[in-house]
Amino acid sequence: MVDLGLVKKTPEGLRPTLFGHTALRRYDELTQTAPLGQVLAGLGPDAIDPIVFVGSEFVAPETDAIDKHLARAQDLLESATTVRGVVPAASSDNEKLVRVRVEASQLRAEFVLGTELYADLDRENMGELAEVLDCGLSLWKTTADVPFGFYVAEGPESVQMAIEFRDEALMTGILVNDTAESIHWAETLFSHYKDDASKI
C-alpha cells in the first residue's frame, strides 16, 4: 500500500495519503452501488448520472420484509407537500395515496405519464382523474422512452428524490437521496420530459 501511494509511514505509524482517502471514498461509493447491480443491468450506461448514487439509500424487498421498498415509497409520498416526477407504470397503492392527499389539499403533484401508462387509463379512470385535476394534480403524457420512474418529493422538513426500479408493473426497489446534486439531476430530467410532453 505504501508502494501504491495509498498510505505513508509517519512517526505515529501508517497514515492514509490524500490519494488513499480518495481511493477509500471511491470504494465506499462502489459498495453503495453494488446492491443495485441487478436492477441497473437493464439500463443504458448513461441512463442515470453516477452522482445520484453518492450518499443514497437503496431499499429492496427482504425475506422478512417483502414490502419494505413499497413502505419507503409511501413514506416519501405521505410526508411530501409537493411531488413531481415521471411515471412509466401504475402503482395502485401510490396512485390511491396521491389521489387522496391531492383531494384533501395536502399535496400538489405534477406527473409525466409514459405511453403505456396513459394507454392503460380507461374512461372510468380518466373520469376520476378529471376530478383530481381540479384539486392540484397536473398531468402530461410523453411518447419518449421512460426506462424508470423517478420523482422529487418536497416536504416541510426535507427534499428528497427517488428512483423506482420495476420489472414491468412490479416495483423491485427504490433508491432515495437528499443530496443537492441528486435532486438537481432529478429536477433537470423531469423538466426535460415535461418540456417535450403534452398536457392532459
mmCIF file of C-alpha atoms in Angstrom:
data_model
loop_
_atom_site.group_PDB
_atom_site.id
_atom_site.type_symbol
_atom_site.label_atom_id
_atom_site.label_comp_id
_atom_site.label_asym_id
_atom_site.label_seq_id
_atom_site.Cartn_x
_atom_site.Cartn_y
_atom_site.Cartn_z
ATOM 1 C CA MET A 1 0.000 0.000 0.000
ATOM 2 C CA VAL A 2 2.964 2.272 0.633
ATOM 3 C CA ASP A 3 4.311 1.471 -2.844
ATOM 4 C CA LEU A 4 0.921 2.324 -4.352
ATOM 5 C CA GLY A 5 0.869 5.667 -2.563
ATOM 6 C CA LEU A 6 -2.228 4.841 -0.523
ATOM 7 C CA VAL A 7 -0.508 5.215 2.845
ATOM 8 C CA LYS A 8 2.714 6.736 4.110
ATOM 9 C CA LYS A 9 4.963 5.951 7.061
ATOM 10 C CA THR A 10 4.985 8.523 9.852
ATOM 11 C CA PRO A 11 6.447 8.516 13.396
ATOM 12 C CA GLU A 12 2.946 7.620 14.617
ATOM 13 C CA GLY A 13 2.639 4.721 12.155
ATOM 14 C CA LEU A 14 0.971 4.295 8.775
ATOM 15 C CA ARG A 15 -1.346 7.133 7.713
ATOM 16 C CA PRO A 16 -3.520 7.370 4.590
ATOM 17 C CA THR A 17 -2.401 9.818 1.915
ATOM 18 C CA LEU A 18 -4.768 12.140 0.037
ATOM 19 C CA PHE A 19 -4.771 9.551 -2.731
ATOM 20 C CA GLY A 20 -5.592 6.906 -0.134
ATOM 21 C CA HIS A 21 -8.521 8.946 1.190
ATOM 22 C CA THR A 22 -9.790 9.455 -2.375
ATOM 23 C CA ALA A 23 -9.468 5.758 -3.184
ATOM 24 C CA LEU A 24 -11.330 4.828 0.012
ATOM 25 C CA ARG A 25 -14.138 7.228 -0.858
ATOM 26 C CA ARG A 26 -14.418 5.697 -4.325
ATOM 27 C CA TYR A 27 -14.512 2.242 -2.757
ATOM 28 C CA ASP A 28 -17.302 3.338 -0.395
ATOM 29 C CA GLU A 29 -19.281 4.654 -3.384
ATOM 30 C CA LEU A 30 -18.786 1.336 -5.165
ATOM 31 C CA THR A 31 -20.054 -0.633 -2.168
ATOM 32 C CA GLN A 32 -23.163 1.588 -2.126
ATOM 33 C CA THR A 33 -23.963 0.762 -5.759
ATOM 34 C CA ALA A 34 -23.101 -2.950 -5.559
ATOM 35 C CA PRO A 35 -26.601 -3.987 -4.346
ATOM 36 C CA LEU A 36 -28.041 -2.142 -7.368
ATOM 37 C CA GLY A 37 -26.236 -4.353 -9.870
ATOM 38 C CA GLN A 38 -29.257 -6.442 -10.806
ATOM 39 C CA VAL A 39 -31.729 -3.556 -11.168
ATOM 40 C CA LEU A 40 -29.251 -1.423 -13.135
ATOM 41 C CA ALA A 41 -28.289 -4.213 -15.532
ATOM 42 C CA GLY A 42 -31.116 -3.447 -17.962
ATOM 43 C CA LEU A 43 -30.402 0.281 -18.208
ATOM 44 C CA GLY A 44 -28.084 2.057 -20.625
ATOM 45 C CA PRO A 45 -24.696 3.309 -19.391
ATOM 46 C CA ASP A 46 -25.859 6.940 -19.400
ATOM 47 C CA ALA A 47 -29.372 6.383 -18.005
ATOM 48 C CA ILE A 48 -28.506 7.651 -14.513
ATOM 49 C CA ASP A 49 -25.754 10.072 -13.528
ATOM 50 C CA PRO A 50 -23.399 8.298 -11.062
ATOM 51 C CA ILE A 51 -23.659 11.355 -8.762
ATOM 52 C CA VAL A 52 -27.142 10.102 -7.862
ATOM 53 C CA PHE A 53 -25.662 7.078 -6.088
ATOM 54 C CA VAL A 54 -23.357 9.057 -3.788
ATOM 55 C CA GLY A 55 -24.953 9.199 -0.339
ATOM 56 C CA SER A 56 -28.018 7.290 -1.500
ATOM 57 C CA GLU A 57 -30.191 4.743 0.282
ATOM 58 C CA PHE A 58 -31.336 1.690 -1.687
ATOM 59 C CA VAL A 59 -34.306 -0.263 -0.364
ATOM 60 C CA ALA A 60 -35.273 -3.645 -1.807
ATOM 61 C CA PRO A 61 -37.583 -6.441 -0.658
ATOM 62 C CA GLU A 62 -36.156 -8.710 2.021
ATOM 63 C CA THR A 63 -37.208 -12.193 3.061
ATOM 64 C CA ASP A 64 -38.724 -10.963 6.321
ATOM 65 C CA ALA A 65 -39.873 -7.595 4.885
ATOM 66 C CA ILE A 66 -41.112 -8.126 1.341
ATOM 67 C CA ASP A 67 -42.909 -4.765 1.238
ATOM 68 C CA LYS A 68 -40.045 -2.729 2.707
ATOM 69 C CA HIS A 69 -39.414 -0.827 -0.551
ATOM 70 C CA LEU A 70 -43.134 -0.111 -1.018
ATOM 71 C CA ALA A 71 -43.356 1.268 2.522
ATOM 72 C CA ARG A 72 -40.368 3.538 1.838
ATOM 73 C CA ALA A 73 -42.072 4.943 -1.264
ATOM 74 C CA GLN A 74 -45.280 5.554 0.669
ATOM 75 C CA ASP A 75 -43.360 7.292 3.481
ATOM 76 C CA LEU A 76 -41.936 9.723 0.923
ATOM 77 C CA LEU A 77 -45.340 10.487 -0.568
ATOM 78 C CA GLU A 78 -47.050 10.801 2.818
ATOM 79 C CA SER A 79 -44.546 13.371 4.097
ATOM 80 C CA ALA A 80 -44.468 15.447 0.897
ATOM 81 C CA THR A 81 -46.480 18.581 0.189
ATOM 82 C CA THR A 82 -45.248 18.784 -3.417
ATOM 83 C CA VAL A 83 -44.184 15.949 -5.695
ATOM 84 C CA ARG A 84 -43.153 15.983 -9.350
ATOM 85 C CA GLY A 85 -41.832 13.189 -11.489
ATOM 86 C CA VAL A 86 -42.110 10.790 -14.386
ATOM 87 C CA VAL A 87 -44.175 7.616 -14.081
ATOM 88 C CA PRO A 88 -43.856 4.751 -16.611
ATOM 89 C CA ALA A 89 -46.195 2.279 -14.879
ATOM 90 C CA ALA A 90 -49.085 2.399 -12.444
ATOM 91 C CA SER A 91 -48.724 1.583 -8.772
ATOM 92 C CA SER A 92 -52.208 1.192 -7.328
ATOM 93 C CA ASP A 93 -51.165 1.940 -3.736
ATOM 94 C CA ASN A 94 -49.185 5.044 -4.667
ATOM 95 C CA GLU A 95 -51.876 6.185 -7.082
ATOM 96 C CA LYS A 96 -54.545 5.937 -4.382
ATOM 97 C CA LEU A 97 -52.374 7.716 -1.799
ATOM 98 C CA VAL A 98 -51.593 10.593 -4.167
ATOM 99 C CA ARG A 99 -55.249 10.939 -5.169
ATOM 100 C CA VAL A 100 -56.481 11.016 -1.561
ATOM 101 C CA ARG A 101 -53.853 13.568 -0.467
ATOM 102 C CA VAL A 102 -54.453 15.786 -3.506
ATOM 103 C CA GLU A 103 -58.208 15.733 -2.936
ATOM 104 C CA ALA A 104 -57.612 16.698 0.702
ATOM 105 C CA SER A 105 -55.450 19.644 -0.456
ATOM 106 C CA GLN A 106 -52.460 18.115 1.348
ATOM 107 C CA LEU A 107 -50.406 17.574 -1.807
ATOM 108 C CA ARG A 108 -49.727 19.264 -5.132
ATOM 109 C CA ALA A 109 -48.490 16.824 -7.753
ATOM 110 C CA GLU A 110 -47.095 17.013 -11.272
ATOM 111 C CA PHE A 111 -46.524 13.796 -13.225
ATOM 112 C CA VAL A 112 -45.432 12.988 -16.750
ATOM 113 C CA LEU A 113 -47.007 9.661 -17.753
ATOM 114 C CA GLY A 114 -45.319 7.132 -20.013
ATOM 115 C CA THR A 115 -47.164 5.979 -23.146
ATOM 116 C CA GLU A 116 -48.148 2.576 -21.748
ATOM 117 C CA LEU A 117 -49.482 4.031 -18.515
ATOM 118 C CA TYR A 118 -51.539 6.652 -20.338
ATOM 119 C CA ALA A 119 -52.935 3.989 -22.687
ATOM 120 C CA ASP A 120 -53.956 1.896 -19.676
ATOM 121 C CA LEU A 121 -56.133 4.683 -18.289
ATOM 122 C CA ASP A 122 -59.652 3.761 -19.334
ATOM 123 C CA ARG A 123 -62.558 6.199 -19.455
ATOM 124 C CA GLU A 124 -63.612 5.419 -15.904
ATOM 125 C CA ASN A 125 -60.154 6.244 -14.580
ATOM 126 C CA MET A 126 -59.992 9.391 -16.668
ATOM 127 C CA GLY A 127 -63.292 10.463 -15.124
ATOM 128 C CA GLU A 128 -61.851 10.034 -11.645
ATOM 129 C CA LEU A 129 -58.682 11.833 -12.671
ATOM 130 C CA ALA A 130 -60.669 14.763 -14.039
ATOM 131 C CA GLU A 131 -61.950 15.469 -10.532
ATOM 132 C CA VAL A 132 -58.448 15.342 -9.072
ATOM 133 C CA LEU A 133 -57.043 17.556 -11.833
ATOM 134 C CA ASP A 134 -59.176 20.355 -10.427
ATOM 135 C CA CYS A 135 -57.691 19.878 -6.933
ATOM 136 C CA GLY A 136 -53.943 20.148 -7.507
ATOM 137 C CA LEU A 137 -52.872 17.331 -9.820
ATOM 138 C CA SER A 138 -51.237 18.202 -13.150
ATOM 139 C CA LEU A 139 -50.566 15.511 -15.754
ATOM 140 C CA TRP A 140 -48.680 15.313 -19.037
ATOM 141 C CA LYS A 141 -48.194 12.407 -21.439
ATOM 142 C CA THR A 142 -44.969 11.624 -23.260
ATOM 143 C CA THR A 143 -44.107 9.417 -26.212
ATOM 144 C CA ALA A 144 -40.459 9.294 -25.116
ATOM 145 C CA ASP A 145 -38.990 6.126 -23.661
ATOM 146 C CA VAL A 146 -39.274 6.046 -19.861
ATOM 147 C CA PRO A 147 -36.891 3.344 -18.564
ATOM 148 C CA PHE A 148 -37.604 4.034 -14.873
ATOM 149 C CA GLY A 149 -39.849 6.156 -12.697
ATOM 150 C CA PHE A 150 -38.493 8.960 -10.566
ATOM 151 C CA TYR A 151 -39.752 11.927 -8.595
ATOM 152 C CA VAL A 152 -38.783 14.737 -6.266
ATOM 153 C CA ALA A 153 -40.757 14.782 -3.006
ATOM 154 C CA GLU A 154 -40.664 18.103 -1.205
ATOM 155 C CA GLY A 155 -41.937 18.422 2.356
ATOM 156 C CA PRO A 156 -41.769 20.997 5.143
ATOM 157 C CA GLU A 157 -38.589 19.477 6.582
ATOM 158 C CA SER A 158 -36.756 17.944 3.625
ATOM 159 C CA VAL A 159 -36.482 17.485 -0.127
ATOM 160 C CA GLN A 160 -35.668 14.030 -1.460
ATOM 161 C CA MET A 161 -35.503 12.415 -4.860
ATOM 162 C CA ALA A 162 -36.366 8.812 -5.577
ATOM 163 C CA ILE A 163 -35.932 6.369 -8.434
ATOM 164 C CA GLU A 164 -38.313 3.422 -8.580
ATOM 165 C CA PHE A 165 -36.974 0.323 -10.317
ATOM 166 C CA ARG A 166 -39.549 -2.028 -11.820
ATOM 167 C CA ASP A 167 -39.983 -5.326 -13.566
ATOM 168 C CA GLU A 168 -42.951 -4.275 -15.715
ATOM 169 C CA ALA A 169 -45.612 -3.170 -13.175
ATOM 170 C CA LEU A 170 -43.828 -4.730 -10.171
ATOM 171 C CA MET A 171 -41.556 -2.419 -8.167
ATOM 172 C CA THR A 172 -38.300 -4.209 -7.378
ATOM 173 C CA GLY A 173 -36.553 -1.476 -5.405
ATOM 174 C CA ILE A 174 -36.299 2.223 -4.662
ATOM 175 C CA LEU A 175 -33.279 4.487 -4.436
ATOM 176 C CA VAL A 176 -33.650 7.616 -2.285
ATOM 177 C CA ASN A 177 -31.242 10.538 -1.995
ATOM 178 C CA ASP A 178 -31.336 14.025 -0.488
ATOM 179 C CA THR A 179 -28.086 15.485 -1.809
ATOM 180 C CA ALA A 180 -28.338 18.740 -3.757
ATOM 181 C CA GLU A 181 -26.636 17.104 -6.753
ATOM 182 C CA SER A 182 -29.083 14.194 -6.967
ATOM 183 C CA ILE A 183 -32.102 16.483 -6.571
ATOM 184 C CA HIS A 184 -30.766 18.791 -9.297
ATOM 185 C CA TRP A 185 -30.322 15.779 -11.591
ATOM 186 C CA ALA A 186 -33.925 14.654 -11.000
ATOM 187 C CA GLU A 187 -35.333 18.177 -11.433
ATOM 188 C CA THR A 188 -33.427 18.628 -14.701
ATOM 189 C CA LEU A 189 -34.572 15.270 -16.074
ATOM 190 C CA PHE A 190 -38.179 15.994 -15.063
ATOM 191 C CA SER A 191 -38.070 19.338 -16.899
ATOM 192 C CA HIS A 192 -36.656 17.582 -19.976
ATOM 193 C CA TYR A 193 -39.562 15.110 -20.082
ATOM 194 C CA LYS A 194 -42.170 17.749 -19.244
ATOM 195 C CA ASP A 195 -40.973 20.179 -21.931
ATOM 196 C CA ASP A 196 -41.488 17.514 -24.616
ATOM 197 C CA ALA A 197 -44.798 16.201 -23.221
ATOM 198 C CA SER A 198 -48.449 17.066 -23.932
ATOM 199 C CA LYS A 199 -50.707 18.401 -21.172
ATOM 200 C CA ILE A 200 -53.637 16.149 -20.247
#
